[in-house]
Short mmCIF file of C-alpha atoms in Angstrom, two decimals:
data_model
loop_
_atom_site.label_atom_id
_atom_site.label_comp_id
_atom_site.label_asym_id
_atom_site.label_seq_id
_atom_site.Cartn_x
_atom_site.Cartn_y
_atom_site.Cartn_z
CA MET A 15 -114.73 -28.07 -138.84
CA SER A 16 -117.13 -31.57 -141.05
CA SER A 17 -120.78 -31.82 -139.37
CA ALA A 18 -119.27 -35.09 -138.18
CA LEU A 19 -117.18 -33.59 -136.27
CA VAL A 20 -119.08 -30.74 -135.19
CA ALA A 21 -121.99 -32.33 -133.65
CA PRO A 22 -119.83 -34.43 -130.54
CA HIS A 23 -118.91 -31.61 -130.05
CA LYS A 24 -122.42 -28.93 -129.82
CA GLU A 25 -123.27 -32.31 -127.86
CA ARG A 26 -119.95 -31.76 -125.34
CA ASN A 27 -120.60 -28.01 -125.31
CA ALA A 28 -124.43 -28.44 -124.79
CA ALA A 29 -123.95 -30.65 -121.24
CA LEU A 30 -120.81 -28.34 -120.94
CA ALA A 31 -123.60 -24.90 -120.12
CA VAL A 32 -125.94 -27.22 -118.20
CA GLN A 33 -123.44 -28.14 -116.10
CA TYR A 34 -122.54 -24.57 -115.41
CA GLU A 35 -126.31 -23.53 -114.93
CA THR A 36 -126.42 -26.40 -112.08
CA VAL A 37 -123.48 -24.92 -110.18
CA ARG A 38 -124.02 -21.18 -110.32
CA ALA A 39 -127.75 -21.93 -109.35
CA PHE A 40 -126.34 -24.48 -105.99
CA THR A 41 -124.02 -21.49 -104.74
CA GLU A 42 -126.89 -19.05 -105.07
CA LYS A 43 -129.73 -21.68 -102.99
CA ILE A 44 -126.11 -22.04 -100.47
CA CYS A 45 -127.54 -17.88 -100.43
CA ALA A 46 -130.91 -18.54 -100.20
CA PRO A 47 -131.85 -18.03 -96.07
CA LEU A 48 -129.74 -15.31 -95.99
CA VAL A 49 -130.69 -11.51 -94.91
CA THR A 50 -128.90 -8.98 -96.41
CA GLU A 51 -126.49 -7.76 -93.24
CA ASP A 52 -125.41 -11.52 -92.99
CA TYR A 53 -123.32 -11.17 -96.97
CA ALA A 54 -121.11 -9.12 -95.57
CA ILE A 55 -119.34 -10.25 -92.59
CA GLN A 56 -115.57 -11.60 -91.89
CA SER A 57 -116.01 -13.16 -88.58
CA MET A 58 -111.88 -14.32 -89.44
CA PRO A 59 -109.45 -14.00 -91.45
CA ASP A 60 -109.62 -17.53 -93.26
CA CYS A 61 -113.02 -16.80 -93.24
CA SER A 62 -114.41 -14.67 -96.37
CA PRO A 63 -118.04 -12.63 -96.48
CA ALA A 64 -120.89 -14.30 -98.76
CA LYS A 65 -120.71 -11.49 -100.36
CA TRP A 66 -117.28 -11.90 -101.60
CA HIS A 67 -117.59 -15.69 -102.24
CA LEU A 68 -119.91 -14.86 -104.90
CA ALA A 69 -118.38 -12.44 -106.83
CA HIS A 70 -115.13 -13.95 -106.61
CA THR A 71 -116.29 -17.28 -108.29
CA SER A 72 -118.09 -14.42 -111.49
CA TRP A 73 -115.12 -13.07 -111.29
CA PHE A 74 -113.10 -16.27 -111.94
CA PHE A 75 -115.03 -17.30 -115.31
CA GLU A 76 -114.73 -13.36 -116.18
CA THR A 77 -110.99 -13.36 -115.75
CA PHE A 78 -110.20 -16.98 -116.99
CA VAL A 79 -112.71 -17.74 -120.31
CA LEU A 80 -114.48 -14.35 -120.96
CA LYS A 81 -111.59 -11.74 -121.19
CA ALA A 82 -110.07 -14.44 -122.32
CA VAL A 83 -112.13 -14.92 -126.29
CA ASP A 84 -113.32 -12.14 -126.40
CA PRO A 85 -110.57 -9.02 -126.69
CA SER A 86 -113.60 -6.52 -126.30
CA TYR A 87 -114.99 -7.82 -123.09
CA GLN A 88 -115.95 -5.21 -120.82
CA SER A 89 -116.79 -6.03 -116.50
CA PRO A 90 -119.18 -3.38 -115.18
CA HIS A 91 -116.13 -2.44 -112.89
CA ALA A 92 -112.84 -1.79 -113.56
CA GLN A 93 -111.79 -2.78 -109.53
CA TYR A 94 -114.05 -5.85 -109.30
CA ASP A 95 -110.46 -7.32 -110.89
CA PHE A 96 -108.71 -5.97 -107.53
CA LEU A 97 -111.23 -6.72 -105.27
CA PHE A 98 -111.68 -10.05 -106.37
CA ASN A 99 -109.06 -11.95 -107.06
CA SER A 100 -107.95 -14.05 -104.44
CA TYR A 101 -104.55 -15.37 -105.00
CA TYR A 102 -103.83 -15.37 -108.44
CA ASN A 103 -100.45 -13.06 -108.17
CA SER A 104 -100.09 -13.43 -112.31
CA VAL A 105 -102.89 -11.92 -112.70
CA GLY A 106 -102.49 -8.91 -110.61
CA ASP A 107 -102.29 -6.80 -107.51
CA ARG A 108 -105.66 -7.46 -105.06
CA HIS A 109 -107.20 -6.55 -102.44
CA CYS A 110 -105.99 -7.69 -98.91
CA ARG A 111 -107.39 -11.30 -97.50
CA ALA A 112 -108.16 -10.44 -94.34
CA LYS A 113 -110.25 -6.53 -95.60
CA ARG A 114 -112.30 -8.53 -97.12
CA GLY A 115 -115.44 -7.77 -94.61
CA LEU A 116 -114.58 -4.20 -95.08
CA ILE A 117 -115.95 -3.89 -98.45
CA SER A 118 -119.07 -1.88 -98.21
CA ARG A 119 -119.82 -1.48 -101.70
CA PRO A 120 -120.55 -3.41 -104.25
CA THR A 121 -123.63 -3.71 -102.75
CA VAL A 122 -125.47 -6.89 -102.26
CA ASP A 123 -127.47 -6.05 -104.89
CA GLU A 124 -124.79 -5.29 -106.76
CA THR A 125 -123.07 -7.93 -106.80
CA TYR A 126 -126.03 -9.99 -107.64
CA THR A 127 -125.94 -8.03 -110.40
CA TYR A 128 -122.54 -8.39 -111.42
CA ARG A 129 -122.35 -12.43 -110.79
CA ALA A 130 -126.07 -12.48 -113.47
CA HIS A 131 -123.83 -10.05 -115.93
CA VAL A 132 -120.90 -13.30 -116.07
CA ASP A 133 -123.44 -16.03 -117.20
CA GLU A 134 -125.32 -14.03 -120.13
CA ALA A 135 -121.91 -13.44 -120.76
CA MET A 136 -121.15 -17.07 -120.45
CA ARG A 137 -124.59 -17.68 -121.85
CA ALA A 138 -123.85 -16.35 -124.96
CA PHE A 139 -120.57 -17.61 -125.09
CA PHE A 140 -121.73 -21.15 -125.37
CA THR A 141 -124.96 -20.09 -127.75
CA ALA A 142 -123.02 -18.78 -129.86
CA GLY A 143 -119.09 -18.46 -129.49
CA ALA A 144 -117.72 -21.39 -132.15
CA PRO A 145 -117.92 -25.03 -131.24
CA ASP A 146 -113.86 -25.13 -131.30
CA THR A 147 -113.91 -22.03 -128.83
CA ILE A 148 -115.49 -23.42 -126.66
CA THR A 149 -113.94 -27.18 -127.12
CA SER A 150 -110.67 -25.04 -126.17
CA MET A 151 -111.95 -23.34 -123.01
CA GLU A 152 -113.46 -26.54 -121.99
CA SER A 153 -110.98 -27.60 -119.20
CA VAL A 154 -110.82 -24.05 -117.78
CA ILE A 155 -114.50 -24.11 -117.35
CA GLU A 156 -114.36 -27.26 -115.69
CA ILE A 157 -111.74 -25.63 -113.30
CA GLY A 158 -113.72 -22.69 -112.94
CA LEU A 159 -117.06 -25.21 -111.22
CA HIS A 160 -114.75 -27.22 -109.02
CA HIS A 161 -114.08 -24.28 -107.77
CA GLU A 162 -116.88 -22.63 -107.43
CA GLN A 163 -118.18 -26.40 -106.14
CA GLN A 164 -114.95 -25.17 -103.09
CA HIS A 165 -116.96 -21.97 -102.69
CA GLN A 166 -119.85 -23.62 -102.16
CA GLU A 167 -118.10 -25.53 -99.17
CA LEU A 168 -116.14 -22.83 -97.81
CA MET A 169 -119.58 -20.61 -98.14
CA VAL A 170 -121.37 -23.12 -95.74
CA THR A 171 -118.39 -23.38 -93.66
CA ASP A 172 -117.50 -19.43 -93.46
CA LEU A 173 -121.63 -18.88 -92.84
CA LYS A 174 -121.58 -21.75 -89.87
CA HIS A 175 -118.69 -19.26 -87.98
CA MET A 176 -120.10 -16.67 -88.42
CA PHE A 177 -123.56 -17.11 -86.82
CA SER A 178 -121.48 -18.92 -84.20
CA GLU A 179 -119.71 -15.40 -83.05
CA ASN A 180 -123.06 -14.26 -82.74
CA PRO A 181 -124.72 -13.92 -79.28
CA LEU A 182 -127.85 -14.63 -80.49
CA LEU A 183 -126.85 -18.26 -81.95
CA PRO A 184 -128.34 -18.07 -85.53
CA VAL A 185 -130.63 -20.74 -87.49
CA TYR A 186 -129.05 -20.73 -91.11
CA ARG A 187 -132.02 -24.22 -91.76
CA SER A 188 -134.08 -25.63 -89.20
CA ALA A 189 -132.74 -29.88 -89.10
CA ARG A 190 -134.64 -32.50 -89.51
CA PRO A 191 -134.93 -34.75 -87.21
CA VAL A 192 -133.18 -37.79 -87.25
CA ALA A 193 -133.86 -41.31 -85.25
CA ALA A 194 -131.96 -42.50 -82.68
CA ALA A 195 -129.52 -45.86 -83.89
CA PRO A 196 -126.81 -47.88 -81.86
CA THR A 197 -123.61 -46.58 -83.15
CA PRO A 198 -121.75 -50.14 -85.22
CA GLU A 199 -119.28 -51.20 -83.41
CA LEU A 200 -115.63 -49.79 -84.90
CA THR A 201 -113.94 -52.80 -86.33
CA TRP A 202 -110.65 -53.18 -88.19
CA VAL A 203 -109.96 -54.07 -91.99
CA SER A 204 -106.60 -55.11 -92.68
CA PHE A 205 -104.92 -54.24 -96.65
CA ASP A 206 -102.12 -56.37 -97.31
CA GLY A 207 -99.64 -53.32 -97.92
CA GLY A 208 -96.87 -53.81 -100.81
CA LEU A 209 -95.85 -51.85 -104.16
CA ASP A 210 -99.40 -50.11 -105.33
CA TRP A 211 -99.88 -47.31 -107.54
CA ILE A 212 -101.57 -44.06 -106.42
CA GLY A 213 -103.21 -41.30 -107.91
CA HIS A 214 -104.94 -39.86 -111.09
CA GLU A 215 -105.38 -41.78 -114.36
CA GLY A 216 -107.61 -41.80 -116.90
CA GLU A 217 -110.88 -39.76 -118.15
CA GLY A 218 -112.61 -37.30 -115.49
CA PHE A 219 -111.96 -34.17 -114.11
CA SER A 220 -108.73 -34.25 -112.01
CA TYR A 221 -106.76 -31.46 -110.18
CA ASP A 222 -103.23 -31.28 -110.89
CA ASN A 223 -101.89 -32.31 -107.52
CA GLU A 224 -103.40 -35.26 -107.72
CA GLY A 225 -100.97 -36.59 -110.35
CA PRO A 226 -98.69 -37.83 -111.54
CA ARG A 227 -99.96 -40.99 -111.03
CA HIS A 228 -97.44 -42.50 -109.60
CA GLN A 229 -96.30 -46.38 -107.74
CA THR A 230 -95.89 -46.20 -103.68
CA PHE A 231 -94.39 -48.53 -100.90
CA LEU A 232 -96.83 -49.28 -98.17
CA GLN A 233 -96.61 -51.95 -94.94
CA PRO A 234 -99.48 -53.49 -94.11
CA PHE A 235 -102.00 -51.59 -92.67
CA GLN A 236 -105.75 -51.84 -91.16
CA LEU A 237 -107.95 -48.52 -90.91
CA ALA A 238 -111.20 -48.77 -88.53
CA SER A 239 -114.00 -49.31 -90.29
CA ARG A 240 -115.91 -46.53 -89.45
CA LEU A 241 -115.43 -42.75 -88.49
CA THR A 242 -114.67 -41.61 -84.81
CA THR A 243 -118.12 -40.78 -83.09
CA ALA A 244 -118.27 -37.61 -80.48
CA GLY A 245 -118.71 -40.21 -77.82
CA GLU A 246 -115.31 -41.35 -78.00
CA TYR A 247 -113.80 -38.16 -78.32
CA LEU A 248 -115.87 -36.94 -75.03
CA ALA A 249 -114.24 -40.05 -74.21
CA PHE A 250 -110.11 -38.22 -74.31
CA ILE A 251 -111.14 -35.28 -72.93
CA GLU A 252 -112.67 -37.02 -69.53
CA ASP A 253 -109.76 -39.00 -68.88
CA GLY A 254 -108.02 -35.08 -69.82
CA GLY A 255 -107.14 -35.34 -73.08
CA TYR A 256 -106.08 -31.96 -73.54
CA HIS A 257 -104.11 -31.57 -70.24
CA ARG A 258 -101.74 -34.88 -70.91
CA PRO A 259 -98.97 -33.27 -72.86
CA GLU A 260 -97.71 -37.22 -73.75
CA PHE A 261 -100.74 -37.30 -75.99
CA TRP A 262 -99.60 -34.53 -78.66
CA LEU A 263 -96.69 -33.10 -80.57
CA ALA A 264 -95.10 -29.98 -79.41
CA GLU A 265 -96.61 -27.25 -81.99
CA GLY A 266 -99.53 -28.81 -81.40
CA TRP A 267 -99.08 -28.58 -76.85
CA SER A 268 -97.93 -24.89 -77.08
CA ILE A 269 -101.22 -24.27 -79.74
CA VAL A 270 -103.46 -26.08 -77.12
CA GLN A 271 -101.66 -23.87 -74.14
CA ALA A 272 -102.02 -20.68 -76.17
CA ARG A 273 -105.65 -21.25 -77.37
CA GLY A 274 -107.32 -22.69 -74.04
CA TRP A 275 -108.55 -25.32 -76.46
CA GLU A 276 -111.08 -27.97 -73.82
CA ALA A 277 -112.85 -29.46 -76.72
CA PRO A 278 -114.05 -29.51 -80.54
CA LEU A 279 -114.59 -26.17 -81.76
CA TYR A 280 -117.76 -25.13 -81.60
CA TRP A 281 -118.69 -27.38 -78.00
CA GLU A 282 -119.16 -25.64 -74.63
CA ARG A 283 -119.43 -27.63 -71.61
CA GLN A 284 -122.80 -26.54 -69.91
CA GLY A 285 -123.55 -26.18 -66.06
CA ASP A 286 -124.45 -29.39 -65.69
CA GLY A 287 -121.55 -30.72 -67.64
CA SER A 288 -122.83 -31.48 -70.48
CA TRP A 289 -122.15 -30.61 -73.85
CA THR A 290 -123.82 -28.43 -76.45
CA GLN A 291 -122.49 -27.60 -79.78
CA MET A 292 -122.70 -24.96 -82.28
CA THR A 293 -124.88 -25.84 -86.21
CA LEU A 294 -126.12 -24.74 -88.92
CA SER A 295 -129.49 -25.27 -86.65
CA GLY A 296 -128.76 -23.28 -83.78
CA PRO A 297 -126.89 -24.78 -81.11
CA ARG A 298 -127.81 -27.87 -79.93
CA PRO A 299 -126.39 -31.05 -77.30
CA VAL A 300 -123.45 -33.03 -78.75
CA ASP A 301 -125.20 -36.80 -80.55
CA PRO A 302 -122.49 -38.87 -78.99
CA SER A 303 -123.32 -41.08 -82.16
CA GLU A 304 -122.27 -38.35 -84.93
CA PRO A 305 -118.71 -38.27 -85.82
CA VAL A 306 -116.61 -35.62 -84.06
CA CYS A 307 -115.92 -33.22 -86.52
CA HIS A 308 -113.97 -29.42 -86.18
CA VAL A 309 -110.53 -31.10 -84.49
CA SER A 310 -107.09 -29.59 -85.66
CA PHE A 311 -104.85 -31.89 -86.91
CA PHE A 312 -103.41 -32.20 -83.82
CA GLU A 313 -106.07 -32.63 -81.83
CA ALA A 314 -106.76 -35.89 -84.31
CA GLU A 315 -103.55 -37.19 -83.60
CA ALA A 316 -103.54 -36.66 -79.92
CA TYR A 317 -106.83 -38.50 -80.22
CA ALA A 318 -105.44 -41.16 -82.34
CA ALA A 319 -101.88 -41.87 -79.84
CA TRP A 320 -104.44 -41.90 -76.94
CA ALA A 321 -106.61 -44.67 -78.06
CA GLY A 322 -103.53 -46.32 -79.12
CA ALA A 323 -103.40 -45.86 -82.77
CA ARG A 324 -102.62 -43.28 -85.31
CA LEU A 325 -103.70 -41.77 -88.52
CA ALA A 326 -103.57 -43.18 -91.68
CA THR A 327 -101.60 -41.95 -94.51
CA GLU A 328 -102.74 -39.95 -97.43
CA ALA A 329 -101.49 -43.26 -99.67
CA GLU A 330 -103.18 -45.73 -97.61
CA TRP A 331 -106.41 -43.54 -97.44
CA GLU A 332 -106.70 -43.80 -101.05
CA VAL A 333 -105.19 -47.71 -101.53
CA ALA A 334 -108.02 -48.91 -98.77
CA ALA A 335 -111.02 -45.94 -100.92
CA ARG A 336 -110.45 -47.26 -104.47
CA GLY A 337 -113.05 -49.68 -103.66
CA VAL A 338 -115.21 -48.03 -101.97
CA ALA A 339 -118.54 -45.83 -103.61
CA VAL A 340 -118.66 -42.40 -103.78
CA GLU A 341 -121.37 -42.28 -101.43
CA GLY A 342 -122.77 -40.13 -98.47
CA ASN A 343 -123.59 -37.66 -96.47
CA PHE A 344 -123.19 -34.61 -98.96
CA VAL A 345 -124.01 -31.16 -99.25
CA GLU A 346 -126.87 -31.49 -101.30
CA GLY A 347 -128.50 -33.04 -98.58
CA GLU A 348 -128.70 -30.58 -97.21
CA ARG A 349 -128.14 -31.78 -93.45
CA PHE A 350 -125.00 -29.30 -93.26
CA HIS A 351 -123.63 -31.62 -90.69
CA PRO A 352 -122.26 -34.89 -89.82
CA ALA A 353 -125.17 -37.73 -89.79
CA PRO A 354 -124.79 -40.60 -86.74
CA LEU A 355 -123.92 -44.38 -88.65
CA THR A 356 -126.76 -47.12 -88.49
CA GLY A 357 -126.79 -50.40 -89.68
CA ASP A 358 -123.94 -53.12 -89.49
CA ALA A 359 -123.11 -53.57 -92.70
CA PRO A 360 -119.42 -55.43 -93.69
CA GLY A 361 -116.13 -53.17 -94.58
CA LEU A 362 -115.22 -49.60 -94.89
CA ARG A 363 -118.16 -46.81 -94.14
CA GLN A 364 -118.42 -43.46 -94.19
CA MET A 365 -115.45 -43.04 -96.15
CA PHE A 366 -116.55 -40.21 -98.46
CA GLY A 367 -119.23 -37.53 -96.84
CA ASP A 368 -119.85 -36.12 -92.97
CA VAL A 369 -116.20 -35.04 -92.68
CA TRP A 370 -112.87 -34.70 -94.04
CA GLU A 371 -110.38 -37.44 -92.39
CA TRP A 372 -107.24 -35.66 -91.27
CA THR A 373 -104.03 -37.49 -92.28
CA GLN A 374 -100.45 -37.57 -91.26
CA SER A 375 -99.19 -36.93 -94.60
CA PRO A 376 -97.89 -33.72 -95.52
CA TYR A 377 -99.18 -31.93 -98.63
CA THR A 378 -96.31 -32.32 -101.21
CA PRO A 379 -95.87 -32.90 -104.10
CA TYR A 380 -96.47 -35.89 -106.23
CA PRO A 381 -92.96 -37.47 -107.79
CA GLY A 382 -92.45 -35.68 -110.83
CA TYR A 383 -95.47 -32.71 -110.28
CA ARG A 384 -95.18 -29.34 -112.66
CA ALA A 385 -97.44 -26.58 -111.89
CA ALA A 386 -99.49 -26.10 -114.48
CA PRO A 387 -98.16 -22.91 -116.73
CA GLY A 388 -99.68 -19.87 -115.86
CA ALA A 389 -101.57 -18.28 -113.65
CA LEU A 390 -103.97 -21.45 -113.07
CA GLY A 391 -100.75 -23.23 -112.03
CA GLU A 392 -100.88 -20.83 -109.11
CA TYR A 393 -103.92 -22.77 -108.15
CA ASN A 394 -102.49 -25.83 -105.72
CA GLY A 395 -99.06 -25.86 -106.00
CA LYS A 396 -97.80 -22.76 -103.75
CA PHE A 397 -99.52 -24.34 -101.02
CA MET A 398 -97.24 -27.52 -100.50
CA SER A 399 -95.43 -25.53 -97.16
CA SER A 400 -97.02 -26.74 -93.38
CA GLN A 401 -99.93 -27.48 -94.29
CA TYR A 402 -101.80 -31.21 -94.37
CA VAL A 403 -103.97 -33.55 -96.22
CA LEU A 404 -107.34 -34.44 -95.78
CA ARG A 405 -109.51 -36.88 -97.67
CA GLY A 406 -113.00 -38.10 -98.65
CA GLY A 407 -115.24 -34.85 -98.82
CA SER A 408 -117.91 -33.41 -95.64
CA CYS A 409 -121.34 -32.23 -95.49
CA ALA A 410 -120.30 -29.58 -97.64
CA THR A 411 -118.59 -30.87 -100.10
CA SER A 412 -121.03 -31.79 -103.23
CA GLN A 413 -120.83 -35.09 -103.81
CA THR A 414 -119.94 -34.63 -107.61
CA HIS A 415 -117.02 -32.98 -106.98
CA ILE A 416 -115.26 -35.44 -104.85
CA ARG A 417 -113.49 -38.62 -105.89
CA SER A 418 -110.83 -40.87 -103.75
CA THR A 419 -107.35 -38.98 -105.57
CA TYR A 420 -109.01 -35.53 -103.95
CA ARG A 421 -106.13 -34.05 -101.59
CA ASN A 422 -107.32 -30.99 -99.79
CA PHE A 423 -105.31 -29.50 -97.73
CA PHE A 424 -104.97 -26.74 -94.64
CA SER A 425 -102.99 -25.94 -91.85
CA PRO A 426 -102.44 -28.44 -88.59
CA ASP A 427 -104.22 -26.05 -85.81
CA ALA A 428 -107.05 -24.99 -88.59
CA ARG A 429 -111.17 -26.30 -87.44
CA TRP A 430 -113.51 -24.07 -88.86
CA GLN A 431 -114.20 -27.04 -91.59
CA PHE A 432 -115.38 -30.44 -91.45
CA MET A 433 -112.77 -32.37 -90.31
CA GLY A 434 -113.08 -35.84 -88.08
CA ILE A 435 -110.80 -38.67 -87.61
CA ARG A 436 -110.20 -42.19 -89.05
CA LEU A 437 -107.93 -44.09 -86.97
CA ALA A 438 -105.67 -46.51 -88.14
CA LYS A 439 -102.79 -48.86 -87.06
CA ASP A 440 -99.86 -50.99 -88.34
CA ASP A 441 -101.21 -54.97 -89.02
CA THR A 442 -98.71 -56.65 -86.75
CA CYS A 443 -99.64 -59.94 -87.20
CA ARG A 444 -98.69 -59.35 -91.16
CA LEU A 445 -95.83 -57.60 -90.91
#
């Protein structure tokens, strides 16, 4: 390879190495407030222990990068491949997901040693690997870094669920005080509809489920200028929302009855009728000016019906968000909780960060979608069943990880992620 071609390769590879160190360091920063006993607990099957997240994200680079470029690479333990595989059937057998909390060994120290082992091997690869070999692995490393950012978000939400199950209601990180301010009025932002394009194209990272870019037809619609607040949702509760089946989809109503839902996850009514909520800063009163969060698709849909509105489709959301800057309350700010909106700026606000916004769109493939070949093709495509799409990221999402085409997805009864509501409605004046 000529020196003229080697130089750009080296620059790009050096930048990739810096990005690797930055992402890996932030994962460990999330764990800094933890004590040994916190690392191994799995509070429900959908959650994973912090120790498992630390190991699994290391296993990803070990499996898809280090073993791929160096047949002589040796993992610290032969069974790690079985313990820390998540759902990659093409790679081999794996430990039962619901039993991850039963893995007392490796210890926390051994897990960090495993992480350091993988990091040292990756550093050696970035330093001594042939530039064209590193470049050939660039897309896999990039997926691995975004994969780790996804697990950073899961660590935050899983730790919150774990602490909520502890009667002592531990504090993960003390909250910083926020000055009280009136909630800006909710207004409606109109969009013409018509034939438009959605899906990712061009430079920059994206997952395979964000494409192919394709045309879709939209009727004229409106989006709420901001997220639904806890105070607005409280009005739904006080109007008997959880006891009025006319607002609920049949499956959602059955779940409400079976599970005894009366409010968002982590909310608890006090003897005087007030509400508190568990946060990563411990229990505190529900702030009516904050975006409501930890609601399922069923709750979001029922609230929208009660409010005389609906949820947006994911295509409506993406078209509306296209010109909005990716700014907001993200995990880098380390608030770990949705923030009240302040000021009266026009247009759409809180489109990114704070809470993932439920859409009414089922998680299905875009026209022309084909999963990538091999094990990495299992990343997104095989989950396109019985789930709904959320958009915009949350206070636990990295700002460098989110974009307007990003398609998150969860089952409609899920609540432990920072999930919230933005209302939409048809623009009848333009139909």
